[in-house]
XYZ file of C-alpha atoms in Angstrom:
171
model
C -36.255 18.127 32.074
C -37.183 15.265 34.392
C -33.843 15.001 36.096
C -34.452 18.517 37.602
C -37.589 17.543 39.138
C -38.576 16.510 42.478
C -41.351 13.686 42.720
C -43.702 13.008 45.522
C -43.077 9.903 47.646
C -45.137 7.286 46.168
C -44.169 7.451 42.649
C -42.602 4.204 41.184
C -40.964 3.949 37.750
C -39.664 0.619 36.908
C -40.502 -2.555 34.953
C -43.805 -3.516 36.516
C -45.586 -6.819 37.320
C -48.722 -7.393 35.353
C -50.676 -4.240 35.583
C -54.056 -3.315 34.012
C -52.529 -0.844 31.473
C -50.199 -1.206 28.590
C -47.370 1.350 28.699
C -47.386 3.784 25.840
C -43.517 3.504 25.577
C -42.670 -0.005 27.123
C -41.414 -1.385 29.115
C -41.674 1.269 31.915
C -44.505 3.217 33.175
C -45.030 5.576 36.146
C -47.235 4.678 39.077
C -48.440 6.728 41.955
C -49.310 4.546 44.933
C -51.182 6.303 47.856
C -51.074 4.870 51.462
C -53.967 3.795 53.374
C -54.962 7.324 54.374
C -55.334 8.263 50.590
C -52.082 10.494 50.667
C -48.492 9.480 50.278
C -45.818 10.746 52.809
C -44.718 13.458 50.542
C -42.256 15.629 52.460
C -41.596 18.718 50.485
C -44.145 18.232 47.786
C -48.045 17.346 47.501
C -49.410 13.961 47.146
C -48.909 13.080 43.318
C -46.909 16.168 42.394
C -44.036 16.549 40.163
C -42.210 19.933 40.584
C -39.071 21.892 40.622
C -39.059 21.738 44.419
C -39.241 24.492 46.975
C -35.693 25.604 46.498
C -35.936 26.346 42.775
C -39.577 27.709 42.614
C -38.255 31.151 42.730
C -36.145 30.613 39.694
C -37.806 31.307 36.409
C -35.235 29.032 34.675
C -36.755 25.791 36.280
C -40.334 26.697 35.716
C -41.961 24.338 32.998
C -44.988 23.773 30.937
C -47.172 20.584 30.752
C -48.818 19.619 27.527
C -50.510 16.299 27.849
C -50.305 12.902 29.460
C -51.524 9.255 29.263
C -53.323 8.173 32.366
C -55.340 5.311 33.948
C -56.437 4.381 37.517
C -56.741 1.217 39.612
C -60.365 0.797 39.354
C -62.578 -1.781 37.393
C -65.925 -0.074 37.891
C -67.531 2.767 35.580
C -67.256 5.499 35.300
C -63.759 4.920 36.284
C -61.979 7.749 38.129
C -62.274 11.204 38.585
C -58.973 12.944 38.124
C -58.046 16.177 39.710
C -55.179 17.899 37.749
C -53.722 20.889 39.360
C -50.987 23.411 38.192
C -49.004 25.584 40.669
C -47.027 28.726 39.869
C -44.715 30.860 41.917
C -46.239 34.089 43.087
C -43.396 36.672 43.797
C -45.684 38.926 45.834
C -46.113 36.355 48.601
C -43.102 34.376 47.875
C -44.909 31.164 47.659
C -46.496 28.623 45.261
C -50.202 29.225 44.466
C -52.696 27.106 42.605
C -53.069 28.585 39.216
C -55.031 25.694 37.315
C -57.271 22.882 38.229
C -59.336 20.802 36.111
C -61.553 17.624 36.882
C -62.061 14.880 34.372
C -63.399 11.365 34.427
C -61.395 8.590 32.761
C -62.849 5.105 32.306
C -61.681 2.283 34.382
C -60.243 -0.956 33.143
C -62.992 -3.479 33.413
C -60.720 -6.576 32.231
C -57.778 -5.510 34.442
C -55.301 -6.424 31.712
C -54.048 -4.828 28.685
C -56.262 -1.677 28.714
C -55.060 1.415 26.910
C -54.128 4.515 28.880
C -56.173 7.421 28.090
C -54.575 10.744 26.452
C -55.430 13.928 28.245
C -54.192 17.234 26.512
C -53.693 20.533 28.518
C -53.352 22.848 25.457
C -51.567 25.966 26.335
C -53.035 26.419 29.891
C -50.372 24.850 32.109
C -47.312 27.102 31.427
C -44.772 28.800 33.832
C -45.516 25.834 36.426
C -43.337 25.212 39.488
C -45.497 22.119 40.467
C -47.899 19.774 38.581
C -50.191 17.412 40.513
C -52.440 14.567 39.626
C -54.829 12.759 42.077
C -57.293 10.138 41.180
C -60.469 9.411 43.014
C -63.339 6.905 43.009
C -66.254 7.277 45.332
C -64.309 9.838 47.325
C -61.350 7.651 47.868
C -57.857 8.141 46.403
C -56.744 5.457 44.017
C -53.437 4.235 42.529
C -52.983 5.666 39.207
C -50.692 5.171 36.131
C -48.952 7.459 33.806
C -46.780 7.406 30.644
C -45.424 9.881 28.196
C -45.954 13.020 30.234
C -45.274 15.871 27.808
C -43.169 18.815 29.370
C -41.110 21.576 28.179
C -39.121 24.469 29.728
C -41.070 27.750 30.154
C -37.798 29.755 29.742
C -35.859 28.497 26.675
C -33.151 31.395 26.816
C -29.481 30.647 26.656
C -29.117 31.972 30.280
C -31.730 29.695 31.645
C -30.252 26.712 29.771
C -26.630 27.485 31.279
C -28.213 27.727 34.904
C -29.935 24.405 34.289
C -26.856 22.689 33.022
C -24.758 23.666 35.925
C -27.333 22.769 38.503
C -28.283 19.224 37.532
C -29.582 17.042 40.654
């Protein structure tokens, strides 16, 4: 479903120069790069967010589920980084996205800054019907660059009608 999503400014997905982590599915890996203030200039989406965008948030056909991801952050020190993982859903009553899920986890840093494995984080069945999915990484209160590979997503609505709507509205 990735071609239907809006990505926050600051995401890069390309062959990378040497980085601390090995991609799970080489040669590419996603990287989120914050600016000096700790947040990217994101326009219509939050820093570190992937979502269906504000124009599609009301349409259930574009809601999605998140199942898991491999992550790592740009920090050599232990305990590594605190990740704030958030899920947003559309609330029809107020006609806006609302925070429906938030989880904080620690992931170890990469002490050798080369060839470290990314860490798998599973979400189970808690991140469903999402309009937005956000990851932010922190070390000592400062946002950090973070790496991501093999983000596992699926559609919330797998009906034929939803599939037809998605097929005719490719970005």
